PDB file of C-alpha atoms in Angstrom:
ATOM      1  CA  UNK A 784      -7.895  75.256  -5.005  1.00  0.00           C
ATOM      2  CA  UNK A 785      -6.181  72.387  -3.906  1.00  0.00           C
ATOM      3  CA  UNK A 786      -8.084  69.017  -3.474  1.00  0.00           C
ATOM      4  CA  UNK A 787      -7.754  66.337  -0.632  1.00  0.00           C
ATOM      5  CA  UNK A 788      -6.872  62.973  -1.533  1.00  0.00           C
ATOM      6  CA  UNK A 789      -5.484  59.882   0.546  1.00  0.00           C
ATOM      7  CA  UNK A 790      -4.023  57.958  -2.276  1.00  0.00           C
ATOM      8  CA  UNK A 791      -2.880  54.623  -1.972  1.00  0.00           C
ATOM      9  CA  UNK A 792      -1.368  54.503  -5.332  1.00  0.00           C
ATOM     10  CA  UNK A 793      -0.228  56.500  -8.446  1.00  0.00           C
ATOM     11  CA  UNK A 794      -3.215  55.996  -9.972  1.00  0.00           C
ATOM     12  CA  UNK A 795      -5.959  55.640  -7.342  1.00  0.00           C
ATOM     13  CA  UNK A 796      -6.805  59.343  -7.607  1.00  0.00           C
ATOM     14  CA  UNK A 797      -7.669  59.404 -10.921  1.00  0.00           C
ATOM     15  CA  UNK A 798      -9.419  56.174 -10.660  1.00  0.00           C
ATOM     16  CA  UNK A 799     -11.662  57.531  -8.070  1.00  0.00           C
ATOM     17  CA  UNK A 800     -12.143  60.711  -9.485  1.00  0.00           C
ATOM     18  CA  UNK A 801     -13.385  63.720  -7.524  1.00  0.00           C
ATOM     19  CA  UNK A 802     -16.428  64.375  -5.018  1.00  0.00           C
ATOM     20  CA  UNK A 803     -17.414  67.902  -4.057  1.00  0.00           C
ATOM     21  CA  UNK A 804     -19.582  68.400  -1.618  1.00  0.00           C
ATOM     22  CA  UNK A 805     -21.657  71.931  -0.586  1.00  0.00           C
ATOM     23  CA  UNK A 806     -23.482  72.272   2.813  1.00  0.00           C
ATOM     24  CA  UNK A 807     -23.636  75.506   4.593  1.00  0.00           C
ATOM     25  CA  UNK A 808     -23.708  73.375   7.605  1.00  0.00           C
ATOM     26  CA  UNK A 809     -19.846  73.039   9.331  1.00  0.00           C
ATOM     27  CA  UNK A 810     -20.315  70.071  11.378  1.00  0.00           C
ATOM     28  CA  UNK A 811     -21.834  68.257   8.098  1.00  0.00           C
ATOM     29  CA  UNK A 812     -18.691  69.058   6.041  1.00  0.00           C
ATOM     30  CA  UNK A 813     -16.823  67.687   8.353  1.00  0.00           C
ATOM     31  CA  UNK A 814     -18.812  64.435   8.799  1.00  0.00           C
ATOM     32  CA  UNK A 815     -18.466  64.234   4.472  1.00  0.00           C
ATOM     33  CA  UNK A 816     -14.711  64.705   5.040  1.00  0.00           C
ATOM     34  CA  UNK A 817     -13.745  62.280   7.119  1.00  0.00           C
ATOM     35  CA  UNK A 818     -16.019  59.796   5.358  1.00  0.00           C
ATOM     36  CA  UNK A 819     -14.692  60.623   1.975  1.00  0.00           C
ATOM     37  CA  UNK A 820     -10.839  60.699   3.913  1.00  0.00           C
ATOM     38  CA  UNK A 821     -11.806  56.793   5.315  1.00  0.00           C
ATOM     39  CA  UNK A 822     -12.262  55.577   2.125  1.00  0.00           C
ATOM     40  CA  UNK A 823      -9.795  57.329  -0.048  1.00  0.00           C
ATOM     41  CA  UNK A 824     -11.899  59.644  -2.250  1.00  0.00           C
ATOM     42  CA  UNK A 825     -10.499  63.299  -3.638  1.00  0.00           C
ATOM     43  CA  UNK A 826     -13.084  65.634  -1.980  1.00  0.00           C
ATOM     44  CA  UNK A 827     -13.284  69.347  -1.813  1.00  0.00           C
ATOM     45  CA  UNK A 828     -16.252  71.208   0.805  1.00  0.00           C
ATOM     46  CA  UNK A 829     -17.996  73.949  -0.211  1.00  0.00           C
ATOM     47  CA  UNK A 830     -20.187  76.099   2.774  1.00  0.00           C
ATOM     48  CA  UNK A 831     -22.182  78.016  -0.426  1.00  0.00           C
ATOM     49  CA  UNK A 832     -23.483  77.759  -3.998  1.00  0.00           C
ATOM     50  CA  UNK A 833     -21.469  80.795  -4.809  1.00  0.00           C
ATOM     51  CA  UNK A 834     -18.147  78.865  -3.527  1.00  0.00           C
ATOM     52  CA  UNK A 835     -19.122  76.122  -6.084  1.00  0.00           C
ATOM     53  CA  UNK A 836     -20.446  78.156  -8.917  1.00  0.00           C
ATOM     54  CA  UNK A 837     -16.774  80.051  -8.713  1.00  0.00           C
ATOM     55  CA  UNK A 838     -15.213  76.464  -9.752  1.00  0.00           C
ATOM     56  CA  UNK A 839     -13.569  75.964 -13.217  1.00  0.00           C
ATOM     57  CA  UNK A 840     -14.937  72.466 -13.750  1.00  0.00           C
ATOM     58  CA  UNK A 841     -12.220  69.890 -12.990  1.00  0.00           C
ATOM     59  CA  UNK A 842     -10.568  67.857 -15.903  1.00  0.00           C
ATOM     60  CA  UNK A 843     -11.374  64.427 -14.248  1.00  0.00           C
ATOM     61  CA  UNK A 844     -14.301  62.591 -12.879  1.00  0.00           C
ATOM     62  CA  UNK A 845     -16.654  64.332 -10.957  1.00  0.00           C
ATOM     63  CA  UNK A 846     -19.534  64.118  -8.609  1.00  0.00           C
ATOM     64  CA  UNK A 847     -21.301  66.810  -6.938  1.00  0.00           C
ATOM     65  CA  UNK A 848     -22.938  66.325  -3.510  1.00  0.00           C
ATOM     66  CA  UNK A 849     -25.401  68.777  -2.763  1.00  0.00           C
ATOM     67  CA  UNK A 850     -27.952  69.769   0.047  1.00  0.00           C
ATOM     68  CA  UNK A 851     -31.118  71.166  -1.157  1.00  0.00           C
ATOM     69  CA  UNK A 852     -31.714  73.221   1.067  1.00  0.00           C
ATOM     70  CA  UNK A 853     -28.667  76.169   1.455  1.00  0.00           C
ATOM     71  CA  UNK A 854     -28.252  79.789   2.536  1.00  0.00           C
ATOM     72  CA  UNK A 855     -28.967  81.889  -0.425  1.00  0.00           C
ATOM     73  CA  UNK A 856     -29.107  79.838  -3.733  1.00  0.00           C
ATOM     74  CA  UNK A 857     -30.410  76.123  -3.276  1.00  0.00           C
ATOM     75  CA  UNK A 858     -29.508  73.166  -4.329  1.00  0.00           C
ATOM     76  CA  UNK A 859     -32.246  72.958  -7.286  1.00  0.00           C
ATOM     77  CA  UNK A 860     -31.521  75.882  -8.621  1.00  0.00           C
ATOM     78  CA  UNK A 861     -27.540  75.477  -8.625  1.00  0.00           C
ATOM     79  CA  UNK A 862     -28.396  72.355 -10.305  1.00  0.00           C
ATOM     80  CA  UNK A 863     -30.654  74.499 -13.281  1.00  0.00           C
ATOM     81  CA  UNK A 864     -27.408  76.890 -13.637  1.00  0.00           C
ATOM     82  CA  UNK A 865     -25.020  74.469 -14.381  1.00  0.00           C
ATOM     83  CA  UNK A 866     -27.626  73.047 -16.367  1.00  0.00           C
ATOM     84  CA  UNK A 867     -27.786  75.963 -18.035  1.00  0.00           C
ATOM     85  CA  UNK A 868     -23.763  75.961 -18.471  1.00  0.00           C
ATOM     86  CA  UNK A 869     -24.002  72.582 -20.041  1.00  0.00           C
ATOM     87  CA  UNK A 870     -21.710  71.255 -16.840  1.00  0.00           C
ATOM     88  CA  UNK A 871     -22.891  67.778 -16.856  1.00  0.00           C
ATOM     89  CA  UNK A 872     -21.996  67.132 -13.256  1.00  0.00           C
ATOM     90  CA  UNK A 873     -23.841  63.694 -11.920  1.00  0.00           C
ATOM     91  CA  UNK A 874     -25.564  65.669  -8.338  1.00  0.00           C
ATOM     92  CA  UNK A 875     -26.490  63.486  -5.529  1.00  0.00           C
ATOM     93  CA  UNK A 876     -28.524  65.234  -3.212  1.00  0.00           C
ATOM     94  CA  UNK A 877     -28.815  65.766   0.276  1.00  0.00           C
ATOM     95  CA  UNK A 878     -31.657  67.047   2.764  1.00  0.00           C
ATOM     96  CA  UNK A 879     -32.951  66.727   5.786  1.00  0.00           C
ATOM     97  CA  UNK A 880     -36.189  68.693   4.903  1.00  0.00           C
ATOM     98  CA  UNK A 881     -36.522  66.817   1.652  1.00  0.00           C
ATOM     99  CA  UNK A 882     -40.367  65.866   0.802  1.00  0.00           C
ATOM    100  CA  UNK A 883     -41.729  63.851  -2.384  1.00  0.00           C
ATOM    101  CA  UNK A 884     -42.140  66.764  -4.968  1.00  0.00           C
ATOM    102  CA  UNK A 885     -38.993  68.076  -3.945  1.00  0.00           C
ATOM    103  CA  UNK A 886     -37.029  64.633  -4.759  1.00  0.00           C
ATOM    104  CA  UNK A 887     -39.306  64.713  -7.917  1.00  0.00           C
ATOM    105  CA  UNK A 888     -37.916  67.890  -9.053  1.00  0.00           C
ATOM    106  CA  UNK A 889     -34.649  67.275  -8.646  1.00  0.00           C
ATOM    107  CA  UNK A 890     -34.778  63.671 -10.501  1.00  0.00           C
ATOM    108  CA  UNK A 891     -36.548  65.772 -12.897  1.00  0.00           C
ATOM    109  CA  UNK A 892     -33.718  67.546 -13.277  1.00  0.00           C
ATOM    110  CA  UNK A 893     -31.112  65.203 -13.967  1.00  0.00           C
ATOM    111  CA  UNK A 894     -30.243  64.160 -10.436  1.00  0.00           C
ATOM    112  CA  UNK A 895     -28.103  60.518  -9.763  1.00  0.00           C
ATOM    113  CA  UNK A 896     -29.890  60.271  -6.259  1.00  0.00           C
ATOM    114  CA  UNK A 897     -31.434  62.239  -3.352  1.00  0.00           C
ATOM    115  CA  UNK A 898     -30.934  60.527  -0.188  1.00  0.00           C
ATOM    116  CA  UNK A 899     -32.538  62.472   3.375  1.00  0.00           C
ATOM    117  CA  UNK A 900     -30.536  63.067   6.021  1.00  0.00           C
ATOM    118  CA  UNK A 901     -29.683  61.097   8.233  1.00  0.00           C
ATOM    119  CA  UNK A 902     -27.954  58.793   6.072  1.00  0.00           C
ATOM    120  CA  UNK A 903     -25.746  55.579   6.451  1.00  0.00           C
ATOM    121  CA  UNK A 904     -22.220  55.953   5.214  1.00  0.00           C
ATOM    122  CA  UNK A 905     -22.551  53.268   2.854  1.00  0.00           C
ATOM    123  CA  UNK A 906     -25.658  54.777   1.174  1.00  0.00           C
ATOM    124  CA  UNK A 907     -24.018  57.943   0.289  1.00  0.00           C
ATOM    125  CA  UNK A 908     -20.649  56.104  -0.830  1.00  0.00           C
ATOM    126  CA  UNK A 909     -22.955  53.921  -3.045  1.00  0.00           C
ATOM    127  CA  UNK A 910     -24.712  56.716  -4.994  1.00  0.00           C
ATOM    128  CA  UNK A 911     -21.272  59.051  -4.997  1.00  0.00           C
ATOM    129  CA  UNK A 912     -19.685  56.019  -6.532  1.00  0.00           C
ATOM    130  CA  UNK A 913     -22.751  55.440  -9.402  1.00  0.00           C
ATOM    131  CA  UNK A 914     -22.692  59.115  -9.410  1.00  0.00           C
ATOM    132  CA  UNK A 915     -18.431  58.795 -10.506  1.00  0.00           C
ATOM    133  CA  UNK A 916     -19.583  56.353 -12.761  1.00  0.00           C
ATOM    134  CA  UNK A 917     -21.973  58.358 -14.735  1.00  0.00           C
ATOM    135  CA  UNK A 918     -18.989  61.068 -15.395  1.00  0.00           C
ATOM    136  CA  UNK A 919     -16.335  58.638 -16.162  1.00  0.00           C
ATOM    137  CA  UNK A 920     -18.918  57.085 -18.945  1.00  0.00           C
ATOM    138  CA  UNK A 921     -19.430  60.394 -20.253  1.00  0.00           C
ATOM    139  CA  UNK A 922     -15.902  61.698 -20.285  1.00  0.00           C
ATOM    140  CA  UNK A 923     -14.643  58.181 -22.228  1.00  0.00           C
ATOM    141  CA  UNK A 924     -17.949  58.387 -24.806  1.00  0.00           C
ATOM    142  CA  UNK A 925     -17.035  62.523 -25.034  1.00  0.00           C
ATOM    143  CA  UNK A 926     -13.069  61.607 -25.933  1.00  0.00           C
ATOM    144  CA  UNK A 927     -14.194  58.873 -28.225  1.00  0.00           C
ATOM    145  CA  UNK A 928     -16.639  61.258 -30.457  1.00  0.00           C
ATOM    146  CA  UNK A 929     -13.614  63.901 -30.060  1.00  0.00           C
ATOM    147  CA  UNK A 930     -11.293  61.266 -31.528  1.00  0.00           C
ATOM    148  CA  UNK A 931     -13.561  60.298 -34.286  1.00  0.00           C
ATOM    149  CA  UNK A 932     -14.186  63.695 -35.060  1.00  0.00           C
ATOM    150  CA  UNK A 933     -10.587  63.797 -35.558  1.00  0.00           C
ATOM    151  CA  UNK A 934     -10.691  61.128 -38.067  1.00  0.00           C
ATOM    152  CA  UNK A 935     -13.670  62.527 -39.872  1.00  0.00           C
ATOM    153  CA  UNK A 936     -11.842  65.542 -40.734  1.00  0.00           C
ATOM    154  CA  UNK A 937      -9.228  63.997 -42.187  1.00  0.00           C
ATOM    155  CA  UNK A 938     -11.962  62.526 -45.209  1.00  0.00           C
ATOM    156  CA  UNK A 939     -12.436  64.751 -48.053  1.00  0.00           C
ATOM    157  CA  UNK A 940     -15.247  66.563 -48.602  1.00  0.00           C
ATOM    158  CA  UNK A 941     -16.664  63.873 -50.938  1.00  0.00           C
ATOM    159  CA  UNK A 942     -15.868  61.175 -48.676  1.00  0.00           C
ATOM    160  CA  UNK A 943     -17.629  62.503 -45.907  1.00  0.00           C
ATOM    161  CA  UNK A 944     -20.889  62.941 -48.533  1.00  0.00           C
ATOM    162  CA  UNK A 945     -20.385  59.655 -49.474  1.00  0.00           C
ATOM    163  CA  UNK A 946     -20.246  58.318 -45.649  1.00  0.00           C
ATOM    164  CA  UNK A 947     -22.898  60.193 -44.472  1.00  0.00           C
ATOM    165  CA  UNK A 948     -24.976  58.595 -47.628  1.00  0.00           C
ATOM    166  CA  UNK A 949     -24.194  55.403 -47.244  1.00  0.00           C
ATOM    167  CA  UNK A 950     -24.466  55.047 -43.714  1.00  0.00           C
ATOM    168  CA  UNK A 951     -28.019  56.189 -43.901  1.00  0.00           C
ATOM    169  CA  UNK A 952     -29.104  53.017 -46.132  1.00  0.00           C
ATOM    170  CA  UNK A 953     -28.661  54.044 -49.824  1.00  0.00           C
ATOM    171  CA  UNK A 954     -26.943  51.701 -51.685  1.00  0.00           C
ATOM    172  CA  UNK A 955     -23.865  52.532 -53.889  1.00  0.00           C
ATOM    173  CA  UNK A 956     -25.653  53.290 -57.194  1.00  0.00           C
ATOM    174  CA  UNK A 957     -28.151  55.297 -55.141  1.00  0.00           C
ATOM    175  CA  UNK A 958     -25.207  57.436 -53.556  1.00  0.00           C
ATOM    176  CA  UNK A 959     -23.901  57.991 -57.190  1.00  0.00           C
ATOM    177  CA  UNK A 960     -27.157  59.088 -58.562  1.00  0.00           C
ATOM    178  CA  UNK A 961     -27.476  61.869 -55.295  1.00  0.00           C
ATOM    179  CA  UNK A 962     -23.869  63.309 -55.824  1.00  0.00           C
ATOM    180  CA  UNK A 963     -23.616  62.822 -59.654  1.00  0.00           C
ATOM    181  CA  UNK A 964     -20.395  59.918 -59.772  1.00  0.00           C
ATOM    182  CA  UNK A 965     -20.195  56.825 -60.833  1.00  0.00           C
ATOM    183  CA  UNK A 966     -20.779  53.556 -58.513  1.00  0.00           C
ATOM    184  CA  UNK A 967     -17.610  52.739 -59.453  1.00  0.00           C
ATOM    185  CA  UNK A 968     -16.272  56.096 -57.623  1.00  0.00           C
ATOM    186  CA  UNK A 969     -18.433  55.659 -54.919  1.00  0.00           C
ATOM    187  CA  UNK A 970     -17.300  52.339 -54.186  1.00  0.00           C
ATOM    188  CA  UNK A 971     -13.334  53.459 -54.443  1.00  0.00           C
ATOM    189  CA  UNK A 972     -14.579  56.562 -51.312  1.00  0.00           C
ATOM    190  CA  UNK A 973     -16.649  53.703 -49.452  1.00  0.00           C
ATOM    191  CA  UNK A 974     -12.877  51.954 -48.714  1.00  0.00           C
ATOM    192  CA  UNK A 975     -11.066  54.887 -48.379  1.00  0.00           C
ATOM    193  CA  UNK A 976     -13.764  56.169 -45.885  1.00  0.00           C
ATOM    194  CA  UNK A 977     -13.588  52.904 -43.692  1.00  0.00           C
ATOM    195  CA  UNK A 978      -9.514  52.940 -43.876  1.00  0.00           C
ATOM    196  CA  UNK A 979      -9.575  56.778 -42.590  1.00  0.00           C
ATOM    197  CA  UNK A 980     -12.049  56.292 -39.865  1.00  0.00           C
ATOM    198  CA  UNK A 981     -10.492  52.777 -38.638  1.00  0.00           C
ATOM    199  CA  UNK A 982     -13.929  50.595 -39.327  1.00  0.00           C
ATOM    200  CA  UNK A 983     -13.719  47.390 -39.262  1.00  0.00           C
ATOM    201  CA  UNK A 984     -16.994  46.682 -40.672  1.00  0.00           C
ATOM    202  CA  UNK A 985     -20.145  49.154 -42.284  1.00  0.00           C
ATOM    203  CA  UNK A 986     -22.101  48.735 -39.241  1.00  0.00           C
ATOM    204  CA  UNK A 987     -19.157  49.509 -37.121  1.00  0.00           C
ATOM    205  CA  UNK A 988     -19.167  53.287 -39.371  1.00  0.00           C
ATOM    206  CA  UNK A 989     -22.420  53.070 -39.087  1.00  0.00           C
ATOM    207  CA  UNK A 990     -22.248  53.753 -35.445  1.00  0.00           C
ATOM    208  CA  UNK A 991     -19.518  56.118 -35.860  1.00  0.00           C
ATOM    209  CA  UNK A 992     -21.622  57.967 -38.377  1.00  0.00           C
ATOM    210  CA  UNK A 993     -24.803  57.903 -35.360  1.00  0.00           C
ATOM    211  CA  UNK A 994     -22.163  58.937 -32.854  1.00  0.00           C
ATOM    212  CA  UNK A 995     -21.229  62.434 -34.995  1.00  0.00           C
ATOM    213  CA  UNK A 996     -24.441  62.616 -35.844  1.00  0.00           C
ATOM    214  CA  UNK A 997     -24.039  62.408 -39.498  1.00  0.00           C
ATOM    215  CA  UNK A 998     -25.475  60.031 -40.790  1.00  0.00           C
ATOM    216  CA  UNK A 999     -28.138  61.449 -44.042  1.00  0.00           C
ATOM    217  CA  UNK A1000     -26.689  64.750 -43.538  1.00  0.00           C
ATOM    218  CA  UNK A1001     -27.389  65.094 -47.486  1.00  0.00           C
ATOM    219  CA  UNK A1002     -31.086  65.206 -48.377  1.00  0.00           C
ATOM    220  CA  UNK A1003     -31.774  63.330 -51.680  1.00  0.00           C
ATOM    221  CA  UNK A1004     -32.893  65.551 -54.533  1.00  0.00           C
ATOM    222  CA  UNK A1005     -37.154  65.016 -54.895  1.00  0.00           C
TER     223      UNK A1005
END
């Protein structure tokens, strides 16, 4: 599928990231295309939830804009399947039938925003951008864990005991006693540990070690 874009720049697009929008209603997807066309944005419209649901998830940042209310499968429950598909698309939804448990139930569910219809321009712009903002967040804190997953690999077995030890608050001689080395030993891991995973301080690994989740991954014998 190819996506519309008015770029200004080499790099605008992926800057802005991508909007798609589902609304079985034609002159509506036209009103979100020329207001996502005015103002620059990559867009794609959908008419259906099947349309969308047939999407391999785009490798750049994404918002979904979604009416509640569509032929066939709604808007709540596309937003439970690709909940259920782990696609963490920020959804800003859409309705002109939309009442208070129904907004309730889609915050509920993970929802940016849910704005009725009609809407001003700048409203929906507004949440679509928070909404782009949400994904690029969570595709810059996904690469980081990715890259320091990288780095963890690289560590030796007994340096990754020793890190996930130490960053859980024992202190060297402790660490020694759990694995059976000397403090000595543990202390020569503790630097290689911080040169492999590019700390610059133990509270910086510490929050590596929180980020990989971990941190006490070794129980202490009772």
């Amino acid at each position: 599928m190819t996506f519309h874009a008015i770029p200004t720049g080499p790099s605008q697009v992926e800057e802005e990231g991508l909007v798609l929008a589902v609304d079985d209603d034609a002159a509506m997807r036209r009103a979100l295309a020329n207001l996502f066309r005015s103002v620059g944005l990559r867009y794609e419209t959908l008419s259906s939830a099947e349309e969308l649901l047939a999407l391999t998830p785009p490798d750049l940042p994404t918002c979904l804009v979604l009416d509640v209310r569509l032929r066939g499968i709604s808007g709540l429950e596309i937003q439970a399947r690709l909940r259920q598909r782990q696609h963490p698309i920020p959804i800003v939804f859409i309705s002109g039938y939309a009442d208070f448990a129904m907004g309730v139930a889609a915050m509920k569910g993970g929802a940016c925003d849910f704005i009725a219809k009609p809407f001003r321009d700048q409203e929906l712009l507004d949440a679509v951008h928070r909404a782009l903002d949400v994904d690029r967040m969570r595709r810059l804190a996904e690469l980081r864990v990715r890259a320091l997953r990288a780095r963890f690999t690289q560590l030796t077995p007994r340096e990754q005991e020793v890190m996930s030890l130490a960053t859980a608050g024992l202190l060297n001689k402790q660490v020694a006693s759990a694995i059976g080395i000397t403090e000595a030993t543990v202390k020569i891991h503790r630097g290689q540990v911080m040169r492999k995973m590019q700390a610059d301080s133990f509270a910086e690994l510490v929050t590596m070690a929180d980020a990989l989740a971990v941190r006490g991954a070794r129980a202490l014998p009772v």
